[in-house]
Coordinates of C-alpha atoms in Angstrom, one line a residue:
X65 CA 0.6 -11.1 -31.9
X66 CA 2.1 -8.5 -29.5
X67 CA 3.1 -11.3 -27.1
X68 CA 5.1 -13.0 -29.8
X69 CA 6.6 -9.8 -31.1
X70 CA 7.7 -8.8 -27.6
X71 CA 9.2 -12.3 -27.0
X72 CA 11.2 -12.0 -30.2
X73 CA 12.3 -8.5 -29.5
X74 CA 13.3 -9.2 -25.8
X75 CA 15.2 -12.3 -26.9
X76 CA 17.1 -10.1 -29.4
X77 CA 17.8 -7.5 -26.7
X78 CA 19.1 -10.2 -24.3
X79 CA 21.4 -11.5 -27.0
X80 CA 22.8 -8.0 -27.7
X81 CA 23.3 -7.5 -23.9
X82 CA 25.2 -10.8 -23.7
X83 CA 27.4 -9.6 -26.6
X84 CA 28.0 -6.3 -24.8
X85 CA 29.0 -8.1 -21.7
X86 CA 31.5 -10.2 -23.6
X87 CA 32.9 -7.4 -25.8
X88 CA 33.3 -5.1 -22.8
X89 CA 35.1 -7.8 -20.9
X90 CA 37.6 -8.5 -23.6
X91 CA 38.0 -4.8 -24.3
X92 CA 38.8 -4.1 -20.7
X93 CA 41.3 -7.1 -20.8
X94 CA 43.2 -5.8 -23.8
X95 CA 43.3 -2.2 -22.4
X96 CA 44.9 -3.7 -19.2
X97 CA 47.4 -5.6 -21.4
X98 CA 48.4 -2.4 -23.2
X99 CA 49.0 -0.6 -19.8
X100 CA 51.3 -3.5 -18.8
X101 CA 50.9 -2.8 -15.1
X102 CA 50.4 -5.8 -12.7
X103 CA 47.8 -3.7 -10.9
X104 CA 45.6 -4.2 -14.0
X105 CA 46.3 -7.9 -14.4
X106 CA 43.6 -10.6 -14.8
X107 CA 44.2 -14.2 -15.9
X108 CA 42.6 -15.1 -19.3
X109 CA 40.8 -18.2 -18.0
X110 CA 39.4 -16.2 -15.1
X111 CA 38.2 -13.6 -17.6
X112 CA 36.3 -16.3 -19.5
X113 CA 34.5 -17.5 -16.4
X114 CA 33.9 -13.9 -15.4
X115 CA 32.1 -13.1 -18.7
X116 CA 30.0 -16.3 -18.7
X117 CA 28.9 -15.7 -15.1
X118 CA 28.2 -12.0 -15.7
X119 CA 26.0 -12.7 -18.7
X120 CA 23.6 -14.7 -16.5
X121 CA 23.9 -12.4 -13.5
X122 CA 23.2 -9.3 -15.7
X123 CA 20.3 -11.0 -17.4
X124 CA 18.7 -11.7 -14.0
X125 CA 19.3 -8.2 -12.6
X126 CA 18.0 -6.5 -15.8
X127 CA 14.9 -8.6 -15.7
X128 CA 14.3 -7.6 -12.0
X129 CA 14.7 -4.0 -13.0
X130 CA 12.1 -4.5 -15.7
X131 CA 14.6 -3.7 -18.5
X132 CA 13.2 -6.7 -20.3
X133 CA 9.6 -5.5 -20.0
X134 CA 6.8 -5.5 -22.6
X135 CA 6.1 -2.0 -21.5
X136 CA 8.0 0.9 -23.0
X137 CA 9.7 3.3 -20.6
X138 CA 8.5 6.8 -20.3
X139 CA 11.9 8.4 -20.8
X140 CA 15.5 7.5 -21.7
X141 CA 16.7 9.0 -18.4
X142 CA 14.7 6.3 -16.6
X143 CA 16.5 3.6 -18.7
X144 CA 19.9 5.1 -17.9
X145 CA 19.1 5.2 -14.2
X146 CA 18.2 1.5 -14.2
X147 CA 21.3 0.7 -16.2
X148 CA 23.4 2.5 -13.6
X149 CA 21.8 0.3 -10.9
X150 CA 22.2 -2.8 -13.0
X151 CA 26.0 -2.2 -13.6
X152 CA 26.6 -1.4 -9.9
X153 CA 24.9 -4.7 -8.9
X154 CA 26.8 -6.6 -11.6
X155 CA 30.2 -5.3 -10.3
X156 CA 29.2 -5.9 -6.7
X157 CA 28.3 -9.5 -7.5
X158 CA 31.6 -9.9 -9.4
X159 CA 33.7 -8.5 -6.5
X160 CA 31.8 -10.8 -4.1
X161 CA 32.5 -13.8 -6.3
X162 CA 36.2 -12.9 -6.6
X163 CA 36.4 -12.6 -2.8
X164 CA 34.7 -15.9 -2.1
X165 CA 36.8 -17.8 -4.7
X166 CA 40.0 -16.0 -3.5
X167 CA 40.9 -14.9 -7.1
X168 CA 43.6 -12.2 -7.1
X169 CA 41.6 -9.9 -9.4
X170 CA 42.6 -6.3 -9.9
X171 CA 40.0 -3.8 -8.7
X172 CA 41.3 -1.5 -11.5
X173 CA 40.2 -4.0 -14.1
X174 CA 36.7 -4.5 -12.4
X175 CA 36.2 -0.7 -12.3
X176 CA 37.2 -0.4 -16.0
X177 CA 34.9 -3.2 -16.9
X178 CA 32.0 -1.5 -15.1
X179 CA 32.6 1.8 -16.9
X180 CA 32.8 0.1 -20.3
X181 CA 29.6 -1.9 -19.5
X182 CA 27.6 1.2 -18.5
X183 CA 28.8 3.1 -21.6
X184 CA 28.1 0.2 -24.0
X185 CA 24.6 -0.5 -22.5
X186 CA 23.7 3.2 -22.7
X187 CA 24.7 3.4 -26.3
X188 CA 23.0 0.1 -27.1
X189 CA 19.7 1.1 -25.5
X190 CA 19.8 4.6 -27.0
X191 CA 20.2 3.1 -30.6
X192 CA 17.5 0.6 -29.9
X193 CA 15.0 3.2 -28.6
X194 CA 15.7 5.5 -31.5
X195 CA 15.3 2.6 -34.0
X196 CA 11.9 1.5 -32.5
X197 CA 10.5 5.0 -32.0
X198 CA 11.8 6.8 -35.1
X199 CA 12.1 4.2 -37.7
X200 CA 9.5 1.5 -37.0
X201 CA 6.6 3.9 -36.3
X202 CA 7.2 5.5 -39.7
X203 CA 8.2 2.4 -41.7
X204 CA 6.2 0.7 -44.4
X205 CA 5.6 -2.4 -42.2
X206 CA 4.0 -0.5 -39.3
X207 CA 0.7 -2.1 -38.2
X208 CA -2.1 0.4 -38.6
X209 CA -4.9 0.0 -36.0
X210 CA -8.5 1.2 -36.0
X211 CA -10.3 1.5 -32.6
X212 CA -14.1 1.2 -32.2
X213 CA -15.8 2.5 -29.0
X214 CA -16.6 5.5 -26.9
X215 CA -13.9 8.1 -26.6
X216 CA -13.0 7.4 -22.9
X217 CA -12.4 3.7 -23.5
X218 CA -10.7 4.4 -26.9
X219 CA -8.2 6.8 -25.2
X220 CA -7.4 4.2 -22.5
X221 CA -6.7 1.6 -25.1
X222 CA -4.5 4.0 -27.1
X223 CA -2.6 5.0 -24.0
X224 CA -1.9 1.3 -23.4
X225 CA -0.8 0.8 -27.0
X226 CA 1.6 3.7 -26.7
X227 CA 3.2 1.9 -23.8
X228 CA 3.3 -1.4 -25.6
X229 CA 6.6 -2.7 -27.2
X230 CA 6.2 -4.1 -30.7
X231 CA 7.8 -4.2 -34.1
X232 CA 5.8 -1.0 -34.9
X233 CA 2.2 0.0 -34.7
X234 CA 0.1 3.2 -35.1
X235 CA -3.5 4.1 -34.1
X236 CA -5.0 5.8 -37.2
X237 CA -8.3 6.8 -35.6
X238 CA -11.5 5.5 -34.1
X239 CA -15.2 4.9 -34.9
X240 CA -17.8 6.1 -32.4
X241 CA -20.7 3.7 -31.6
X242 CA -23.3 6.2 -32.7
X243 CA -23.8 9.8 -33.8
X244 CA -24.2 11.0 -30.2
X245 CA -20.8 9.7 -29.2
X246 CA -19.3 11.0 -32.5
X247 CA -20.6 14.6 -31.8
X248 CA -19.3 14.4 -28.2
X249 CA -15.9 13.2 -29.4
X250 CA -15.6 16.1 -31.9
X251 CA -16.6 18.7 -29.3
X252 CA -14.0 17.5 -26.9
X253 CA -10.2 17.4 -27.2
X254 CA -9.3 15.1 -30.1
X255 CA -6.3 12.9 -29.1
X256 CA -7.3 10.5 -31.8
X257 CA -9.2 11.5 -35.0
X258 CA -12.8 10.3 -35.1
X259 CA -13.3 8.8 -38.6
X260 CA -17.1 8.3 -38.2
X261 CA -19.5 5.8 -36.6
X262 CA -19.9 2.1 -36.7
X263 CA -22.2 2.5 -39.7
X264 CA -19.1 3.6 -41.6
X265 CA -17.2 0.5 -40.6
X266 CA -17.1 -1.2 -44.0
X267 CA -16.3 2.0 -45.9
X268 CA -13.4 2.9 -43.6
X269 CA -11.8 -0.6 -44.0
X270 CA -12.0 -0.2 -47.8
X271 CA -10.7 3.3 -48.0
X272 CA -8.1 3.3 -45.2
X273 CA -5.1 1.1 -44.8
X274 CA -6.1 -0.9 -41.7
X275 CA -4.3 -4.0 -40.4
X276 CA -6.2 -4.5 -37.2
X277 CA -9.4 -3.5 -35.5
X278 CA -9.8 -3.3 -31.7
X279 CA -13.4 -3.3 -30.5
X280 CA -13.5 -1.6 -27.1
X281 CA -17.3 -1.0 -26.5
X282 CA -18.6 -0.6 -23.0
X283 CA -21.4 -2.4 -21.2
X284 CA -23.8 0.4 -22.1
X285 CA -23.4 -0.7 -25.8
X286 CA -24.5 -4.3 -25.1
X287 CA -27.4 -3.9 -27.5
X288 CA -24.9 -3.5 -30.5
X289 CA -24.6 -6.8 -32.5
X290 CA -20.9 -7.1 -33.3
X291 CA -21.3 -10.2 -35.6
X292 CA -21.8 -8.3 -38.9
X293 CA -18.7 -6.2 -38.3
X294 CA -16.7 -9.3 -37.3
X295 CA -17.9 -11.0 -40.5
X296 CA -16.7 -7.9 -42.6
X297 CA -13.3 -8.1 -40.9
X298 CA -13.0 -11.8 -41.6
X299 CA -14.0 -11.5 -45.3
X300 CA -11.5 -8.7 -45.8
X301 CA -8.7 -10.5 -43.9
X302 CA -8.4 -7.8 -41.3
X303 CA -7.4 -9.1 -37.8
X304 CA -9.5 -7.9 -34.9
X305 CA -9.5 -7.9 -31.1
X306 CA -12.3 -7.5 -28.6
X307 CA -11.8 -5.7 -25.2
X308 CA -14.5 -7.3 -22.9
X309 CA -17.3 -4.9 -22.2
X310 CA -17.3 -6.1 -18.6
X311 CA -13.8 -4.7 -18.2
X312 CA -14.2 -1.4 -16.3
X313 CA -11.5 1.3 -16.5
X314 CA -11.9 1.8 -12.7
X315 CA -11.8 -1.9 -11.8
X316 CA -8.8 -3.4 -9.9
X317 CA -9.7 -6.9 -11.1
X318 CA -7.1 -8.8 -13.3
X319 CA -8.3 -10.1 -16.6
X320 CA -6.5 -12.8 -18.5
X321 CA -7.2 -15.0 -21.5
X322 CA -6.4 -18.6 -20.8
X323 CA -7.1 -21.8 -22.7
X324 CA -8.4 -25.0 -21.0
X325 CA -7.2 -27.5 -23.7
X326 CA -8.8 -25.9 -26.8
X327 CA -11.5 -23.8 -25.1
X328 CA -10.5 -20.1 -24.7
X329 CA -11.7 -18.6 -21.5
X330 CA -11.7 -15.1 -20.0
X331 CA -10.3 -15.3 -16.4
X332 CA -11.1 -12.5 -13.9
X333 CA -8.9 -12.7 -10.9
X334 CA -9.8 -10.5 -7.9
X335 CA -6.2 -10.4 -6.6
X336 CA -2.8 -9.9 -8.0
X337 CA -1.2 -13.3 -6.9
X338 CA -0.7 -15.4 -10.0
X339 CA 0.4 -19.1 -10.1
X340 CA 4.1 -18.3 -10.0
X341 CA 3.5 -15.9 -7.2
X342 CA 1.6 -18.6 -5.2
X343 CA 4.5 -21.0 -5.9
X344 CA 7.2 -18.6 -4.6
X345 CA 5.0 -17.6 -1.7
X346 CA 4.5 -21.3 -0.7
X347 CA 8.3 -21.9 -0.9
X348 CA 8.8 -18.9 1.5
X349 CA 6.0 -20.3 3.8
X350 CA 7.6 -23.8 3.9
X351 CA 11.1 -22.3 4.6
X352 CA 9.8 -19.9 7.2
X353 CA 7.5 -22.5 8.7
X354 CA 10.4 -24.9 9.2
X355 CA 12.4 -22.2 10.9
X356 CA 9.4 -21.1 13.0
X357 CA 8.7 -24.7 14.1
X358 CA 12.3 -25.2 15.0
X359 CA 12.2 -22.2 17.3
X360 CA 8.9 -23.4 18.6
X361 CA 10.4 -26.7 19.6
X362 CA 13.2 -24.9 21.5
X363 CA 11.0 -22.5 23.4
X364 CA 8.0 -24.8 24.0
X365 CA 9.2 -26.5 27.3
X366 CA 10.0 -23.1 28.9
X367 CA 6.8 -21.4 27.7
X368 CA 4.7 -24.4 28.7
X369 CA 6.1 -24.5 32.2
X370 CA 5.5 -20.7 32.6
X371 CA 1.8 -21.0 31.4
X372 CA 1.1 -24.0 33.7
X373 CA 2.6 -22.3 36.7
X374 CA 0.6 -19.1 36.1
X375 CA -2.9 -20.5 35.5
X376 CA -5.0 -23.6 34.9
X377 CA -5.7 -24.7 31.4
X378 CA -4.0 -26.1 28.3
X379 CA -0.7 -24.8 27.0
X380 CA -2.0 -24.5 23.4
X381 CA -5.1 -22.5 22.7
X382 CA -7.1 -23.9 19.8
X383 CA -9.8 -21.8 18.0
X384 CA -11.8 -22.1 14.8
X385 CA -10.8 -19.4 12.3
X386 CA -11.9 -18.7 8.8
X387 CA -9.3 -19.0 6.1
X388 CA -9.1 -18.6 2.3
X389 CA -12.6 -18.1 0.7
X390 CA -14.4 -19.4 3.9
X391 CA -12.4 -22.5 4.7
X392 CA -12.6 -23.1 8.4
X393 CA -9.5 -24.4 10.2
X394 CA -8.1 -24.8 13.8
X395 CA -5.7 -22.0 14.7
X396 CA -2.9 -22.8 17.3
X397 CA -1.5 -20.3 19.7
X398 CA 0.1 -20.4 23.2
X399 CA -2.7 -19.7 25.7
X400 CA -2.5 -16.2 27.0
X401 CA -5.9 -16.0 28.7
X402 CA -7.6 -17.6 31.6
X403 CA -9.5 -20.8 30.9
X404 CA -13.0 -19.1 31.0
X405 CA -12.0 -16.3 28.6
X406 CA -14.6 -17.2 25.9
X407 CA -17.4 -17.2 28.4
X408 CA -16.3 -13.8 29.9
X409 CA -16.1 -12.2 26.4
X410 CA -19.9 -11.6 26.4
X411 CA -19.6 -9.4 29.5
X412 CA -16.8 -7.3 27.9
X413 CA -18.4 -6.7 24.5
X414 CA -19.8 -3.4 25.8
X415 CA -16.3 -2.2 26.4
X416 CA -15.1 -3.0 22.9
X417 CA -12.6 -0.4 21.7
X418 CA -12.8 -1.5 18.1
X419 CA -15.4 0.0 15.8
X420 CA -16.8 -2.8 13.6
X421 CA -16.6 -6.6 13.3
X422 CA -13.7 -7.2 15.7
X423 CA -13.2 -7.3 19.4
X424 CA -10.3 -5.4 21.0
X425 CA -9.7 -4.3 24.6
X426 CA -6.4 -2.8 25.6
X427 CA -6.3 -3.8 29.2
X428 CA -8.2 -7.1 28.8
X429 CA -8.8 -8.6 32.3
X430 CA -8.9 -12.1 30.8
X431 CA -5.1 -12.0 29.9
X432 CA -2.8 -13.7 32.4
X433 CA 0.5 -12.3 33.6
X434 CA 2.5 -14.7 31.5
X435 CA 0.0 -14.0 28.6
X436 CA 0.9 -10.3 28.7
X437 CA 4.6 -11.2 28.3
X438 CA 3.9 -13.6 25.5
X439 CA 1.8 -11.1 23.6
X440 CA 4.3 -8.3 24.1
X441 CA 7.1 -10.5 22.7
X442 CA 4.9 -12.2 20.1
X443 CA 6.0 -15.6 21.5
X444 CA 2.3 -16.6 21.6
X445 CA 2.2 -16.6 17.8
X446 CA 4.8 -19.3 17.2
X447 CA 2.4 -22.3 17.2
X448 CA 0.8 -20.8 14.1
X449 CA 3.9 -21.9 12.1
X450 CA 2.2 -25.4 12.3
X451 CA -0.8 -23.9 10.5
X452 CA 1.7 -22.5 7.9
X453 CA 3.3 -25.9 7.2
X454 CA -0.2 -27.4 7.0
X455 CA -1.0 -24.9 4.2
X456 CA -3.9 -23.3 6.2
X457 CA -2.0 -20.0 6.7
X458 CA 0.8 -18.0 5.2
X459 CA 3.6 -16.2 7.0
X460 CA 2.3 -12.9 5.4
X461 CA -1.4 -12.3 4.8
X462 CA -4.5 -11.0 6.4
X463 CA -5.6 -11.6 10.0
X464 CA -7.7 -14.8 10.3
X465 CA -11.2 -13.9 11.6
X466 CA -13.4 -16.0 13.8
X467 CA -16.7 -17.4 12.2
X468 CA -18.8 -15.0 14.3
X469 CA -16.9 -12.0 13.0
X470 CA -17.4 -13.1 9.4
X471 CA -21.1 -13.4 10.0
X472 CA -21.1 -9.6 10.6
X473 CA -19.1 -8.8 7.5
X474 CA -20.5 -6.5 4.8
X475 CA -20.1 -7.8 1.3
X476 CA -16.9 -5.8 0.5
X477 CA -15.3 -7.1 3.8
X478 CA -15.3 -10.7 2.5
X479 CA -12.6 -9.9 -0.1
X480 CA -10.0 -9.8 2.7
X481 CA -10.4 -13.6 3.1
X482 CA -9.9 -14.4 -0.7
X483 CA -6.3 -15.2 0.2
X484 CA -4.7 -17.3 2.9
X485 CA -4.6 -15.5 6.3
X486 CA -1.1 -14.7 7.7
X487 CA 0.8 -14.6 10.9
X488 CA 1.7 -11.0 10.1
X489 CA 0.6 -8.4 7.5
X490 CA 0.2 -4.8 6.7
X491 CA -2.1 -4.2 9.7
X492 CA 0.4 -5.6 12.1
X493 CA 3.3 -3.4 11.0
X494 CA 1.1 -0.2 10.5
X495 CA 0.4 0.5 14.1
X496 CA -2.1 -2.2 15.1
X497 CA -2.5 -0.6 18.6
X498 CA -3.6 2.7 17.1
X499 CA -6.2 1.5 14.6
X500 CA -9.7 1.4 16.1
X501 CA -11.8 1.2 13.0
X502 CA -12.3 -2.3 11.4
X503 CA -12.9 -0.7 8.0
X504 CA -9.4 0.8 8.1
X505 CA -8.0 -2.7 8.8
X506 CA -9.9 -4.0 5.8
X507 CA -8.6 -1.2 3.6
X508 CA -5.0 -2.2 4.6
X509 CA -5.7 -5.8 3.8
X510 CA -7.2 -5.0 0.4
X511 CA -4.2 -2.8 -0.4
X512 CA -2.0 -5.8 0.3
X513 CA -4.1 -8.1 -1.8
X514 CA -4.6 -5.8 -4.8
X515 CA -1.0 -4.7 -5.1
X516 CA 0.8 -7.8 -4.0
X517 CA 4.4 -8.4 -5.0
X518 CA 6.8 -11.1 -3.7
X519 CA 9.2 -8.4 -2.4
X520 CA 6.3 -7.0 -0.3
X521 CA 6.2 -10.2 1.7
X522 CA 9.9 -10.0 2.3
X523 CA 9.6 -6.4 3.4
X524 CA 6.7 -7.1 5.8
X525 CA 8.6 -10.0 7.3
X526 CA 11.7 -7.8 7.9
X527 CA 9.5 -5.0 9.2
X528 CA 7.7 -7.4 11.6
X529 CA 11.0 -8.6 13.0
X530 CA 12.0 -5.0 13.6
X531 CA 8.7 -4.1 15.2
X532 CA 8.8 -7.1 17.5
X533 CA 12.5 -6.6 18.6
X534 CA 11.9 -2.9 19.2
X535 CA 8.8 -3.8 21.3
X536 CA 6.6 -1.4 19.3
X537 CA 3.9 -4.0 18.9
X538 CA 3.1 -7.7 18.5
X539 CA 2.7 -9.7 15.4

């Protein structure tokens, strides 16, 4: 219901925004005509193209700024601040378009257009917010909601409902699971009125005007049989929702209802990378992988000669690593150590500078002279772009561990391999040479996984390039 309401509402807002762009454009045009100065001139056909292009540009920018979000903003000042940014970006794109197409457009007109856009958008959003908040909440058609559950979970659901855009809804109160919960609720601060307990469910639906019931019972109430209450709701024609008891207020898991054909399922994802995110991430990996492999092809002959002249052994070092959810793959790197490095590792374990399931030695005697240069410049990492193109790795992700490291993992460590490993990541740009506790590395990896956004990958890539070029560390 809320999804459909928000879709209709946002489509309406987008339509109004398009009208504002068109009206502001023509208003700016006619003001310029009235001034009669050539400095304010814009051809009418160019104006039409400008408006059409700006409608799409503005739509995209406002979507990125979450001005078309299902979540209500906390304050109107926040909306105005985003509108200012949106209009500045709109005008910047327009100016760039005029410059590239060599259209002799007056900067006076563009500035006037921007001012009219900002003023019109501000008035439009102000009226819309007033209408939704003041009129719909008090109107006859407001959807009245009854919550059922313990006070903590009820307050969480109410807070979410307060942030939810809709055509109008109001929480009228809640029912506690039992007398103990009811007495506790009445003795604490009452954000929502407690109307009774579950035993009063039928009477409340009869006496009160209720359009929808939301059951938000916790796992501690698993003994309660909801079927009788659901049957009462069905018979009375009252819609209901059920918040899964397994949903914890402190969890960082992501719940979603999804249909497999006609079967509804509850999906619990342990990371924040959805299907569209994976798609865009893969496009970035293919694009970046092609660039990386192109650079690899250029530098390979020179690096190969240097490695061969410095020490015996293959040019490319191959090692089994653990990828997403335990998939084992062969990782490729330029060889930076002597041929017997793996055998000598056992002797050096006692000097390990890393606390936990990872080996690290600052002045590792197994590293060759050329290897030290390759590591300092991160040139040894370039063969991994082959792994990226093969889909075994991503450009940005977590460090791929070896199988023997994974065998030492605690249970919570394993979450770091629930996504594709990466050539670079938060650990690499957060002072990798200064971190000596493996648990801290895992925490950085989980921070990346649980809060992932596509722009984070772009930021990490740019920061990695800066770190490498400034010689502050390797990838």
